[in-house]
Amino acid sequence: MRIGILTGGGDVPGLNPCIKALVYRAVDEGHEPIGIRRGWRGLLFYNPDDPTTHEECAMPLNKLMVRTIDRSGGTFLHTSRTNPSRMHPSQAPDFLRTEGELDDSQTLDFTDHVLKVLEHLEIDVLTPI
């Protein structure tokens, strides 16, 4: 099983130890942990048709990679306060922008795109922290 891990909503103490524990347990149970970089923003800015976005938005995780992350603050995966279901048009990635002009008082819902990205990454379970 592929397990996606992301941190969203801002930086708080304990994120790195939590990521480490999740990765260790997933690997021990025979699963494949995938880190989503920059929280929900990573899923939003991941373009399945553009391989240059793949490494900057998602990465495989293993025990060696996370062995010492609990010794530093913040989150190893980075975070954002992005909400893909309520995005202002100016904050959306270029490849998702609509043809029509929208003002920033309106919001767009990119949940369908996030679900497509999870399917493309073959993520079976997503663990937002």
PDB file of C-alpha atoms in Angstrom:
ATOM      1  CA  MET A   1       0.000   0.000   0.000  1.00  0.00           C
ATOM      2  CA  ARG A   2       1.221   3.516  -0.781  1.00  0.00           C
ATOM      3  CA  ILE A   3       0.681   5.975   2.047  1.00  0.00           C
ATOM      4  CA  GLY A   4       0.818   9.696   1.325  1.00  0.00           C
ATOM      5  CA  ILE A   5       1.978  11.954   4.160  1.00  0.00           C
ATOM      6  CA  LEU A   6       1.508  15.713   4.156  1.00  0.00           C
ATOM      7  CA  THR A   7       1.637  18.487   6.716  1.00  0.00           C
ATOM      8  CA  GLY A   8      -0.816  21.319   6.219  1.00  0.00           C
ATOM      9  CA  GLY A   9      -2.060  24.357   8.054  1.00  0.00           C
ATOM     10  CA  GLY A  10       1.198  25.791   9.321  1.00  0.00           C
ATOM     11  CA  ASP A  11       4.163  24.823  11.395  1.00  0.00           C
ATOM     12  CA  VAL A  12       3.742  23.358  14.898  1.00  0.00           C
ATOM     13  CA  PRO A  13       6.023  21.384  17.226  1.00  0.00           C
ATOM     14  CA  GLY A  14       6.008  17.630  16.804  1.00  0.00           C
ATOM     15  CA  LEU A  15       5.491  17.376  13.049  1.00  0.00           C
ATOM     16  CA  ASN A  16       8.886  15.830  12.287  1.00  0.00           C
ATOM     17  CA  PRO A  17       8.652  13.178  15.030  1.00  0.00           C
ATOM     18  CA  CYS A  18       5.175  12.318  13.757  1.00  0.00           C
ATOM     19  CA  ILE A  19       6.448  11.971  10.162  1.00  0.00           C
ATOM     20  CA  LYS A  20       9.315   9.794  11.392  1.00  0.00           C
ATOM     21  CA  ALA A  21       6.965   7.523  13.354  1.00  0.00           C
ATOM     22  CA  LEU A  22       4.614   7.176  10.389  1.00  0.00           C
ATOM     23  CA  VAL A  23       7.449   6.311   8.014  1.00  0.00           C
ATOM     24  CA  TYR A  24       8.992   3.772  10.402  1.00  0.00           C
ATOM     25  CA  ARG A  25       5.653   2.060  11.014  1.00  0.00           C
ATOM     26  CA  ALA A  26       4.691   2.072   7.331  1.00  0.00           C
ATOM     27  CA  VAL A  27       8.020   0.543   6.281  1.00  0.00           C
ATOM     28  CA  ASP A  28       7.882  -2.040   9.089  1.00  0.00           C
ATOM     29  CA  GLU A  29       4.405  -3.063   7.923  1.00  0.00           C
ATOM     30  CA  GLY A  30       5.583  -3.403   4.305  1.00  0.00           C
ATOM     31  CA  HIS A  31       4.010  -0.202   2.975  1.00  0.00           C
ATOM     32  CA  GLU A  32       5.513   2.538   0.817  1.00  0.00           C
ATOM     33  CA  PRO A  33       5.385   6.047   2.351  1.00  0.00           C
ATOM     34  CA  ILE A  34       5.307   9.009  -0.035  1.00  0.00           C
ATOM     35  CA  GLY A  35       5.938  12.531   1.261  1.00  0.00           C
ATOM     36  CA  ILE A  36       3.855  15.318  -0.213  1.00  0.00           C
ATOM     37  CA  ARG A  37       5.951  18.475  -0.136  1.00  0.00           C
ATOM     38  CA  ARG A  38       4.450  21.805   0.904  1.00  0.00           C
ATOM     39  CA  GLY A  39       1.175  20.335   2.191  1.00  0.00           C
ATOM     40  CA  TRP A  40      -1.977  20.645   0.124  1.00  0.00           C
ATOM     41  CA  ARG A  41      -0.114  23.066  -2.143  1.00  0.00           C
ATOM     42  CA  GLY A  42       2.096  20.175  -3.275  1.00  0.00           C
ATOM     43  CA  LEU A  43      -0.939  18.229  -4.461  1.00  0.00           C
ATOM     44  CA  LEU A  44      -2.427  21.312  -6.094  1.00  0.00           C
ATOM     45  CA  PHE A  45       0.760  22.233  -7.978  1.00  0.00           C
ATOM     46  CA  TYR A  46       1.544  18.648  -9.031  1.00  0.00           C
ATOM     47  CA  ASN A  47       0.929  18.448 -12.767  1.00  0.00           C
ATOM     48  CA  PRO A  48       0.702  14.823 -13.949  1.00  0.00           C
ATOM     49  CA  ASP A  49       1.547  16.019 -17.476  1.00  0.00           C
ATOM     50  CA  ASP A  50       4.709  17.890 -16.422  1.00  0.00           C
ATOM     51  CA  PRO A  51       7.460  15.660 -14.947  1.00  0.00           C
ATOM     52  CA  THR A  52       9.368  18.720 -13.686  1.00  0.00           C
ATOM     53  CA  THR A  53       6.702  19.164 -10.988  1.00  0.00           C
ATOM     54  CA  HIS A  54       6.911  15.582  -9.731  1.00  0.00           C
ATOM     55  CA  GLU A  55      10.101  15.756  -7.632  1.00  0.00           C
ATOM     56  CA  GLU A  56       9.295  19.157  -6.185  1.00  0.00           C
ATOM     57  CA  CYS A  57       5.842  18.041  -5.036  1.00  0.00           C
ATOM     58  CA  ALA A  58       6.229  14.395  -3.961  1.00  0.00           C
ATOM     59  CA  MET A  59       9.037  12.138  -2.785  1.00  0.00           C
ATOM     60  CA  PRO A  60       9.439   8.545  -1.581  1.00  0.00           C
ATOM     61  CA  LEU A  61      10.345   8.315   2.099  1.00  0.00           C
ATOM     62  CA  ASN A  62      12.427   5.682   3.902  1.00  0.00           C
ATOM     63  CA  LYS A  63      13.868   5.135   7.370  1.00  0.00           C
ATOM     64  CA  LEU A  64      17.322   6.454   6.499  1.00  0.00           C
ATOM     65  CA  MET A  65      15.856   9.660   5.090  1.00  0.00           C
ATOM     66  CA  VAL A  66      13.849  10.453   8.247  1.00  0.00           C
ATOM     67  CA  ARG A  67      16.217   8.977  10.837  1.00  0.00           C
ATOM     68  CA  THR A  68      17.301  12.336  12.300  1.00  0.00           C
ATOM     69  CA  ILE A  69      14.431  14.674  11.387  1.00  0.00           C
ATOM     70  CA  ASP A  70      13.003  14.538  14.909  1.00  0.00           C
ATOM     71  CA  ARG A  71      16.021  16.554  16.076  1.00  0.00           C
ATOM     72  CA  SER A  72      14.980  19.676  14.212  1.00  0.00           C
ATOM     73  CA  GLY A  73      11.929  21.878  14.433  1.00  0.00           C
ATOM     74  CA  GLY A  74       9.410  22.593  11.753  1.00  0.00           C
ATOM     75  CA  THR A  75       8.451  20.052   9.184  1.00  0.00           C
ATOM     76  CA  PHE A  76      10.844  18.224   6.923  1.00  0.00           C
ATOM     77  CA  LEU A  77       8.146  18.143   4.207  1.00  0.00           C
ATOM     78  CA  HIS A  78       7.296  21.862   4.573  1.00  0.00           C
ATOM     79  CA  THR A  79       3.729  23.060   4.948  1.00  0.00           C
ATOM     80  CA  SER A  80       1.270  25.539   3.543  1.00  0.00           C
ATOM     81  CA  ARG A  81      -2.087  27.000   4.438  1.00  0.00           C
ATOM     82  CA  THR A  82      -3.504  26.115   1.030  1.00  0.00           C
ATOM     83  CA  ASN A  83      -7.085  24.888   0.870  1.00  0.00           C
ATOM     84  CA  PRO A  84      -7.650  23.313  -2.580  1.00  0.00           C
ATOM     85  CA  SER A  85     -11.422  23.528  -2.161  1.00  0.00           C
ATOM     86  CA  ARG A  86     -11.320  27.324  -1.715  1.00  0.00           C
ATOM     87  CA  MET A  87      -8.636  28.904  -3.883  1.00  0.00           C
ATOM     88  CA  HIS A  88      -8.523  32.448  -5.133  1.00  0.00           C
ATOM     89  CA  PRO A  89      -7.946  32.412  -8.908  1.00  0.00           C
ATOM     90  CA  SER A  90      -4.666  34.335  -8.615  1.00  0.00           C
ATOM     91  CA  GLN A  91      -3.225  31.618  -6.331  1.00  0.00           C
ATOM     92  CA  ALA A  92      -3.990  28.715  -8.662  1.00  0.00           C
ATOM     93  CA  PRO A  93      -1.165  27.186 -10.723  1.00  0.00           C
ATOM     94  CA  ASP A  94      -1.074  28.358 -14.339  1.00  0.00           C
ATOM     95  CA  PHE A  95      -2.029  24.965 -15.734  1.00  0.00           C
ATOM     96  CA  LEU A  96      -5.293  24.987 -13.734  1.00  0.00           C
ATOM     97  CA  ARG A  97      -6.399  28.549 -14.418  1.00  0.00           C
ATOM     98  CA  THR A  98      -9.640  29.021 -16.294  1.00  0.00           C
ATOM     99  CA  GLU A  99     -10.043  30.928 -19.528  1.00  0.00           C
ATOM    100  CA  GLY A 100     -12.529  33.425 -18.123  1.00  0.00           C
ATOM    101  CA  GLU A 101     -11.522  36.329 -15.976  1.00  0.00           C
ATOM    102  CA  LEU A 102     -12.388  35.836 -12.325  1.00  0.00           C
ATOM    103  CA  ASP A 103     -11.796  38.365  -9.622  1.00  0.00           C
ATOM    104  CA  ASP A 104     -10.152  37.430  -6.340  1.00  0.00           C
ATOM    105  CA  SER A 105     -13.441  37.749  -4.434  1.00  0.00           C
ATOM    106  CA  GLN A 106     -14.466  34.436  -6.022  1.00  0.00           C
ATOM    107  CA  THR A 107     -13.015  31.058  -5.071  1.00  0.00           C
ATOM    108  CA  LEU A 108     -12.448  27.908  -7.093  1.00  0.00           C
ATOM    109  CA  ASP A 109     -12.624  24.268  -5.992  1.00  0.00           C
ATOM    110  CA  PHE A 110      -9.726  22.066  -7.153  1.00  0.00           C
ATOM    111  CA  THR A 111     -10.707  18.969  -5.177  1.00  0.00           C
ATOM    112  CA  ASP A 112     -11.125  16.978  -8.405  1.00  0.00           C
ATOM    113  CA  HIS A 113      -7.557  17.820  -9.421  1.00  0.00           C
ATOM    114  CA  VAL A 114      -6.219  16.723  -6.017  1.00  0.00           C
ATOM    115  CA  LEU A 115      -8.070  13.410  -6.345  1.00  0.00           C
ATOM    116  CA  LYS A 116      -6.605  12.900  -9.836  1.00  0.00           C
ATOM    117  CA  VAL A 117      -3.105  13.575  -8.496  1.00  0.00           C
ATOM    118  CA  LEU A 118      -3.584  11.047  -5.687  1.00  0.00           C
ATOM    119  CA  GLU A 119      -4.716   8.525  -8.283  1.00  0.00           C
ATOM    120  CA  HIS A 120      -1.732   9.351 -10.521  1.00  0.00           C
ATOM    121  CA  LEU A 121       0.635   8.869  -7.576  1.00  0.00           C
ATOM    122  CA  GLU A 122      -1.192   5.637  -6.742  1.00  0.00           C
ATOM    123  CA  ILE A 123      -1.733   6.819  -3.162  1.00  0.00           C
ATOM    124  CA  ASP A 124      -4.049   4.393  -1.361  1.00  0.00           C
ATOM    125  CA  VAL A 125      -4.219   6.294   1.929  1.00  0.00           C
ATOM    126  CA  LEU A 126      -3.525   9.970   2.593  1.00  0.00           C
ATOM    127  CA  THR A 127      -2.396  10.996   6.077  1.00  0.00           C
ATOM    128  CA  PRO A 128      -2.655  14.774   6.576  1.00  0.00           C
ATOM    129  CA  ILE A 129      -0.982  15.959   9.757  1.00  0.00           C
TER     130      ILE A 129
END
